[in-house]
PDB file of C-alpha atoms in Angstrom:
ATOM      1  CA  UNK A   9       0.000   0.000   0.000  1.00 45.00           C
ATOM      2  CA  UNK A  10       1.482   3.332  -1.092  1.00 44.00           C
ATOM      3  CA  UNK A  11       1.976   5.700   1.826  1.00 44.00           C
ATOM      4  CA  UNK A  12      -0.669   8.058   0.629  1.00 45.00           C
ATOM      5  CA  UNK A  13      -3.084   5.061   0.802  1.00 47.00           C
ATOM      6  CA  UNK A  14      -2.225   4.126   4.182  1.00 46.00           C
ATOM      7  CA  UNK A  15      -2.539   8.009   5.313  1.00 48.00           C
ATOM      8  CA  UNK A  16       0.770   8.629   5.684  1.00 46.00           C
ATOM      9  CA  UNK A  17       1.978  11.898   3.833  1.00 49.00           C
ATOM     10  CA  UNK A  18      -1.267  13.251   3.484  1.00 53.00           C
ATOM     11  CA  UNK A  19      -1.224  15.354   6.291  1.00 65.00           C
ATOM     12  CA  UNK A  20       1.607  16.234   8.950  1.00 79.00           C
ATOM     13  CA  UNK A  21       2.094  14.364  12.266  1.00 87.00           C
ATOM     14  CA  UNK A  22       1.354  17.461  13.491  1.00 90.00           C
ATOM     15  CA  UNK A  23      -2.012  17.655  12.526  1.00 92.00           C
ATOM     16  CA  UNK A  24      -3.138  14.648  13.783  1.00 94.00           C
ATOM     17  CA  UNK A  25      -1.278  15.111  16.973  1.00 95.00           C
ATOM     18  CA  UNK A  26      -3.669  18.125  17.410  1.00 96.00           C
ATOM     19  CA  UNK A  27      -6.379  16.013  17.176  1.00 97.00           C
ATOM     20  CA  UNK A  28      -5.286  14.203  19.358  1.00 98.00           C
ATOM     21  CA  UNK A  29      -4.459  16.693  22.070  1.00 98.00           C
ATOM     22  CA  UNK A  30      -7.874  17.842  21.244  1.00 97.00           C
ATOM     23  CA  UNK A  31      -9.247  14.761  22.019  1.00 98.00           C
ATOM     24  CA  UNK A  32      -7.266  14.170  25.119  1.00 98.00           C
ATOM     25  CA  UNK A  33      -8.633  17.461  26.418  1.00 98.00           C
ATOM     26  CA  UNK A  34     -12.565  16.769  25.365  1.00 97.00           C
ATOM     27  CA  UNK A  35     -11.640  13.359  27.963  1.00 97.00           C
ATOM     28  CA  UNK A  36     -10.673  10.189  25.362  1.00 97.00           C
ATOM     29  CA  UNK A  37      -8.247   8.132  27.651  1.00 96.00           C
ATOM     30  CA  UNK A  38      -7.498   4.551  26.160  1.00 96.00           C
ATOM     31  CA  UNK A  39      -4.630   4.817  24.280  1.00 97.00           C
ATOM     32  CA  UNK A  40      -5.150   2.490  21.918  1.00 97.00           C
ATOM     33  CA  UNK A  41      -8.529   4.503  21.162  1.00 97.00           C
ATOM     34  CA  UNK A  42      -6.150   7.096  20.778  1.00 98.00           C
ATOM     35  CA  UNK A  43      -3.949   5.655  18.621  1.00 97.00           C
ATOM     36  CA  UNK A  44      -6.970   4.633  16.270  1.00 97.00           C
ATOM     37  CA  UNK A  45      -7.865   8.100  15.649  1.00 97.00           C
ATOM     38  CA  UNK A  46      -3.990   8.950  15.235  1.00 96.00           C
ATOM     39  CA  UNK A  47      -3.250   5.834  12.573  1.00 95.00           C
ATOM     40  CA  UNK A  48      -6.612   5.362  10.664  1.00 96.00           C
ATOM     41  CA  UNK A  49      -6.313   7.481   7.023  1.00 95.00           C
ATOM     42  CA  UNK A  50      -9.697   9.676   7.400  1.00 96.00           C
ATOM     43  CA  UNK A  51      -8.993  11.609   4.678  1.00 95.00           C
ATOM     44  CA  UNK A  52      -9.552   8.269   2.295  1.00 95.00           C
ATOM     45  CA  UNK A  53     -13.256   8.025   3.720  1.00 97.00           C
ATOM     46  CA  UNK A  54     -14.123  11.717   2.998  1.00 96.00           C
ATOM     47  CA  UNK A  55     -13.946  13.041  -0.647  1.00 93.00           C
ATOM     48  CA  UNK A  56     -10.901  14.518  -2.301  1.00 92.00           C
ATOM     49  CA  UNK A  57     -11.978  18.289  -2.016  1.00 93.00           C
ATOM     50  CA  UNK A  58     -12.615  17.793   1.543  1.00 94.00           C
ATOM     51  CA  UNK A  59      -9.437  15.711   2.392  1.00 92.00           C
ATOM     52  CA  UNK A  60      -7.567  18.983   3.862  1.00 91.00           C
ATOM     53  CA  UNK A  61     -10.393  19.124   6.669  1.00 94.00           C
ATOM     54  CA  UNK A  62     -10.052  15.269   7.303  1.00 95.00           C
ATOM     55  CA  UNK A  63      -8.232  16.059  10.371  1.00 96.00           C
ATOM     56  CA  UNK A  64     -10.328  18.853  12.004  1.00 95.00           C
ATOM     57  CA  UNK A  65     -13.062  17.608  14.986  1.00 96.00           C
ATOM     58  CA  UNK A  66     -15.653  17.880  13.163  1.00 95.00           C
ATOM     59  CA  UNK A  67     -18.840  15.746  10.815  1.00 94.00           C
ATOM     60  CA  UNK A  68     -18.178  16.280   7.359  1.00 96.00           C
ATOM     61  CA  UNK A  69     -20.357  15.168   4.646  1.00 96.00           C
ATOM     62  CA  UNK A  70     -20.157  11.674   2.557  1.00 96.00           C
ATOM     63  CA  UNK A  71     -23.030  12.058   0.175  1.00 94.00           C
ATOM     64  CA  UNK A  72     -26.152  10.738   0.310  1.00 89.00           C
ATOM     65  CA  UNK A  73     -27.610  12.943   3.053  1.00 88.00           C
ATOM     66  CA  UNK A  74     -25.083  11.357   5.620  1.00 92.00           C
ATOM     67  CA  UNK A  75     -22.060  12.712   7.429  1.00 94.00           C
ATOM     68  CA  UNK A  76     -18.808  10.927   8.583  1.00 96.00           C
ATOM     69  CA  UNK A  77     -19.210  11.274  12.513  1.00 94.00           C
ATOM     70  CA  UNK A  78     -16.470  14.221  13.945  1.00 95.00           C
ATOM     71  CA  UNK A  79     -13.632  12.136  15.819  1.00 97.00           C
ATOM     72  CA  UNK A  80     -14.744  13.247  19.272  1.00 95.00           C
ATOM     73  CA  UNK A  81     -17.703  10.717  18.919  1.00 93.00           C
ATOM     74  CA  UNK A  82     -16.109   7.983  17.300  1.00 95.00           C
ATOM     75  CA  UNK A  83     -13.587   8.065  19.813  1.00 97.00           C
ATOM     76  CA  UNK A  84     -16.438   7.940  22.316  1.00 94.00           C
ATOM     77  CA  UNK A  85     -18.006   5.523  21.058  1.00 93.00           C
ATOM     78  CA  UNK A  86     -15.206   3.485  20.492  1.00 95.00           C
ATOM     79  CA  UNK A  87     -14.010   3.905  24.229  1.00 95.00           C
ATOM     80  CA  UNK A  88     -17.970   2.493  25.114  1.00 91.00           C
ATOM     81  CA  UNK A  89     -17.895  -0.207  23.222  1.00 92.00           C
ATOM     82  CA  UNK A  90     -13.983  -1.487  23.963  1.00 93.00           C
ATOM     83  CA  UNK A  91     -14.267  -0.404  27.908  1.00 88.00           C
ATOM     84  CA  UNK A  92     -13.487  -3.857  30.136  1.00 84.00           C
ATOM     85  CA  UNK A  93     -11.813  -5.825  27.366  1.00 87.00           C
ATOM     86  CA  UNK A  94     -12.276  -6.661  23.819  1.00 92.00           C
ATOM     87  CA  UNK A  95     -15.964  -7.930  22.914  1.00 92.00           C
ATOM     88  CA  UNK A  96     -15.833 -11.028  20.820  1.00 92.00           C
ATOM     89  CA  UNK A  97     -18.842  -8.941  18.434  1.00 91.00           C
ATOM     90  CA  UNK A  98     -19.878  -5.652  18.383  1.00 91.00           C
ATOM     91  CA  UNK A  99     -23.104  -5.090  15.615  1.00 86.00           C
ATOM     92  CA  UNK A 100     -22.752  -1.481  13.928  1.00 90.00           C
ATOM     93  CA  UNK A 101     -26.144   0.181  12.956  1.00 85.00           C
ATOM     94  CA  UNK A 102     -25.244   2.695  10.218  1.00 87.00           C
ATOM     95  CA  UNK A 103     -21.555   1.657   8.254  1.00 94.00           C
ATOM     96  CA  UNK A 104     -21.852   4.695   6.430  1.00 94.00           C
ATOM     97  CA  UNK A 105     -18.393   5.454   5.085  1.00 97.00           C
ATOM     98  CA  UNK A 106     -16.611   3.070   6.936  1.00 98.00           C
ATOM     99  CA  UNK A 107     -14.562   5.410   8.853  1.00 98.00           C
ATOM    100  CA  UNK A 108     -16.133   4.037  13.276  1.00 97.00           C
ATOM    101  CA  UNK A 109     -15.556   0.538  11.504  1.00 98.00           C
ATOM    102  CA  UNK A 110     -11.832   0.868  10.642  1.00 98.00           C
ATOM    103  CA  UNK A 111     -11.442   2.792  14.102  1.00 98.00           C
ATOM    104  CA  UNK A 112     -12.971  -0.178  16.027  1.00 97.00           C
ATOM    105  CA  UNK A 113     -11.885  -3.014  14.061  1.00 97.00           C
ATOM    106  CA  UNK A 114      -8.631  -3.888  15.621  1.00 97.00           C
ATOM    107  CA  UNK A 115      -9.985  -3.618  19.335  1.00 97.00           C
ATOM    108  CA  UNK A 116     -12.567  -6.193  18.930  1.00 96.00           C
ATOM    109  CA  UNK A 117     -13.284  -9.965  17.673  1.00 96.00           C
ATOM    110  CA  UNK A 118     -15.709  -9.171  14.979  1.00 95.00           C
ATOM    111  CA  UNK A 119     -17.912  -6.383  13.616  1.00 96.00           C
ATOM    112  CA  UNK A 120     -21.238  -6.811  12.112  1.00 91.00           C
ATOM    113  CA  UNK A 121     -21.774  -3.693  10.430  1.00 93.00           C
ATOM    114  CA  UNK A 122     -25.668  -2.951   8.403  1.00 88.00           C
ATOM    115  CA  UNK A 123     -25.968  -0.223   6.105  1.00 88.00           C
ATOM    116  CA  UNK A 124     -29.019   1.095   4.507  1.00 80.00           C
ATOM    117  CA  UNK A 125     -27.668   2.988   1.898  1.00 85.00           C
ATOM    118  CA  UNK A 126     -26.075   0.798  -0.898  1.00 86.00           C
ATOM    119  CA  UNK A 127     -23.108   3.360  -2.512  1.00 93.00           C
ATOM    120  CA  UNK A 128     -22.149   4.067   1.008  1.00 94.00           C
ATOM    121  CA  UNK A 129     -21.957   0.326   1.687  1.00 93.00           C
ATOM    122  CA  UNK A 130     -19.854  -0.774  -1.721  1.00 95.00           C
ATOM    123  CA  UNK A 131     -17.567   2.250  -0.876  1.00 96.00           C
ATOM    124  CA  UNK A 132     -17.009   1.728   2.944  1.00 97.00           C
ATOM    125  CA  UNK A 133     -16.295  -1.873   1.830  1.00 96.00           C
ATOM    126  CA  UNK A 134     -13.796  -1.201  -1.058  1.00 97.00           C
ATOM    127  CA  UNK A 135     -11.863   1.166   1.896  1.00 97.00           C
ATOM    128  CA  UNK A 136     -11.687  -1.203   4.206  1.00 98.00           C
ATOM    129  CA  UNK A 137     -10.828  -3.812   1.980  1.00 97.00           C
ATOM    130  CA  UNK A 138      -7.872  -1.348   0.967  1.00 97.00           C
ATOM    131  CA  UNK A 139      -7.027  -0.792   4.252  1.00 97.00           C
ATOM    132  CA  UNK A 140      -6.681  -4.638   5.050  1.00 97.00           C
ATOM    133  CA  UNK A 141      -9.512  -4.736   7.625  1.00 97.00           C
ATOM    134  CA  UNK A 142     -10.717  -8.351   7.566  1.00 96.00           C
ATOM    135  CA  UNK A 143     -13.267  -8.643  10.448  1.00 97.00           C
ATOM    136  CA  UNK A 144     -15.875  -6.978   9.562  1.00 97.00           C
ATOM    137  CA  UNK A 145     -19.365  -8.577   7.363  1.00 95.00           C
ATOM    138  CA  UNK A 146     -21.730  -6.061   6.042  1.00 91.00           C
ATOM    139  CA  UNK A 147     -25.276  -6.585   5.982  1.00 82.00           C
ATOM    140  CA  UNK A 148     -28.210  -4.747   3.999  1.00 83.00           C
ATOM    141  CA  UNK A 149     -31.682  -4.934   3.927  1.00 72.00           C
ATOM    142  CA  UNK A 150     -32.676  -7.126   1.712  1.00 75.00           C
ATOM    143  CA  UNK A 151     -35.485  -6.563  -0.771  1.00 81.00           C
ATOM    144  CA  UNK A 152     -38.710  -6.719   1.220  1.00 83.00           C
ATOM    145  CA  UNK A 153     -36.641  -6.428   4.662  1.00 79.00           C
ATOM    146  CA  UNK A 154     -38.898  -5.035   7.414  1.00 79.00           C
ATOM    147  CA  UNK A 155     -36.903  -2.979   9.821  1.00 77.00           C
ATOM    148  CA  UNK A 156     -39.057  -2.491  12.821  1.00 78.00           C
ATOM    149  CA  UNK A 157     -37.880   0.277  15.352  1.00 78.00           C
ATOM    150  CA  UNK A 158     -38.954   2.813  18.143  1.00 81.00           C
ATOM    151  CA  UNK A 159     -37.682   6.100  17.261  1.00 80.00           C
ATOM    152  CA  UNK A 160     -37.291   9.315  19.184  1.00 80.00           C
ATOM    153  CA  UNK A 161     -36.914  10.180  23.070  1.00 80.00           C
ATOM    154  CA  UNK A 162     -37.552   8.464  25.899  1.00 77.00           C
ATOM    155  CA  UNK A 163     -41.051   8.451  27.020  1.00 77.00           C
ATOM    156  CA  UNK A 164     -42.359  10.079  23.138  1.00 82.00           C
ATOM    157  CA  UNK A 165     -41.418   7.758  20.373  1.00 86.00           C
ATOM    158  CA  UNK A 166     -43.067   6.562  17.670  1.00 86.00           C
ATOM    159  CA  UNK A 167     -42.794   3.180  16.375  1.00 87.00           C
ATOM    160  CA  UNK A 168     -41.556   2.990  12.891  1.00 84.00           C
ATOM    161  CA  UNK A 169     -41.623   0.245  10.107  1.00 85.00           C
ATOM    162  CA  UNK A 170     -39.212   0.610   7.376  1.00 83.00           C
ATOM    163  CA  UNK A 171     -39.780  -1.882   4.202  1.00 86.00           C
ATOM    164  CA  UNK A 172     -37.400  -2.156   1.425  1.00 83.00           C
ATOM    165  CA  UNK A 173     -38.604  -1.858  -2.088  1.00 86.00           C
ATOM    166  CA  UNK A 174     -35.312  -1.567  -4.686  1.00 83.00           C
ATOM    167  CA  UNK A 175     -33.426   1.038  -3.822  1.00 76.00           C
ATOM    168  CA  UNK A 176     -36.149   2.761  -2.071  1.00 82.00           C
ATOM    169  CA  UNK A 177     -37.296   2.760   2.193  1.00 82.00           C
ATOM    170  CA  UNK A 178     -40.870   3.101   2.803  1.00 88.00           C
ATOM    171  CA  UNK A 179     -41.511   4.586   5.983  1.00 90.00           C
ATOM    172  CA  UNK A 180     -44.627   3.716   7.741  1.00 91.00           C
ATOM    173  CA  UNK A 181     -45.872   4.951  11.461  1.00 92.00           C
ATOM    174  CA  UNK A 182     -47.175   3.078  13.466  1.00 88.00           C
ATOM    175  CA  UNK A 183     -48.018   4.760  16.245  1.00 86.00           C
ATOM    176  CA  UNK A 184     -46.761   6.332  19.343  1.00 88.00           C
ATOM    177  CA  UNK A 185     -44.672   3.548  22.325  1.00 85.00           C
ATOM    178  CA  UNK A 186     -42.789   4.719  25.090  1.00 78.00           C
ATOM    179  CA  UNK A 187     -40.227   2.051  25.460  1.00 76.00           C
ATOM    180  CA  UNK A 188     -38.013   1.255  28.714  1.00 70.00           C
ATOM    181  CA  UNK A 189     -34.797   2.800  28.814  1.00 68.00           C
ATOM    182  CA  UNK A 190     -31.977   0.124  27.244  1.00 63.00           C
ATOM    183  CA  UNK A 191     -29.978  -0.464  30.305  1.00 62.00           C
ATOM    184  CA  UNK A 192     -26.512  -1.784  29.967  1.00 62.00           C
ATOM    185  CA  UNK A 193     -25.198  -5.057  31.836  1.00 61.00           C
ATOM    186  CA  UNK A 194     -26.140  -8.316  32.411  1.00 59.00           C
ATOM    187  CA  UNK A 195     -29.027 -10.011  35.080  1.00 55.00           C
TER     188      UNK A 195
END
């Protein structure tokens, strides 16, 4: 892999030890969370003209109505998920362009990662594929797939069906839940 591939070139240590120290600051402690952030080429999972802002703590967009999540949360996130030890599976709702997967990937068994959005899904997995990341299988829903879901917050949502027809999502309400908090742990 050339070093631009791999990240390295594209922008200065410098920069990404900003980010870093940025990070640090917002409250990310596990290093190797930290070194993720610091190793993992985000510039490949944004486009071209907005490669020079790869770096910067921010969401940028990816097309499609969808944003690459700014580094603060995916470093959150990542710190969630990995905190304790390394889960043998962690399933990822959203792949969009890849960029949480590659973060998490090495600090867990295996990812299951679903993705709604079919040129966000070929191009997350021709990056990560690039980028030598082997534990990871992507899901979509399949034509006719029923995604059934509560959306919105706690004590208010709405219960949503999404169906699948070609490239399309049909969104259907189904009328207003109120849901338990998820609670984390194990009884």
């Amino acid at each position: 892999m050339s070093s631009e591939r791999s990240g390295i070139g594209m922008t200065s240590a410098r920069t990404r030890e900003r980010l870093i120290l940025r990070l640090t600051e917002q409250g990310i402690r596990d290093a190797r969370v930290l070194d993720r952030i610091r190793n993992v080429p985000r510039h490949l999972f944004v486009d071209e003209a907005l490669a020079s802002r790869a770096y910067e703590d921010t969401a940028l967009p990816i097309g499609h109505g969808q944003t690459i999540s700014q580094p603060y949360v995916v470093a959150r996130m990542t710190e969630a998920v990995t905190i304790g030890g390394t889960p043998d599976k962690v399933l990822e709702i959203g792949t969009g362009c890849g960029y949480q997967t590659a973060v998490l990937s090495p600090l867990v068994g295996r990812i299951y990662s679903i993705e709604r959005i079919e040129p966000l899904l070929e191009r997350a997995r021709e990056r990560l594929r690039d980028l030598e990341i082997r534990n990871v299988r992507f899901k979509q829903l399949a034509e006719g797939g029923r995604l059934v879901a509560p959306v919105g917050p706690e004590g208010r949502q709405e219960l949503l069906r999404f169906t699948r027809h070609k490239d399309q999502f049909l969104r259907e309400r189904l009328g207003f839940v109120s849901f338990v908090p998820l609670l984390g742990g194990v009884t």
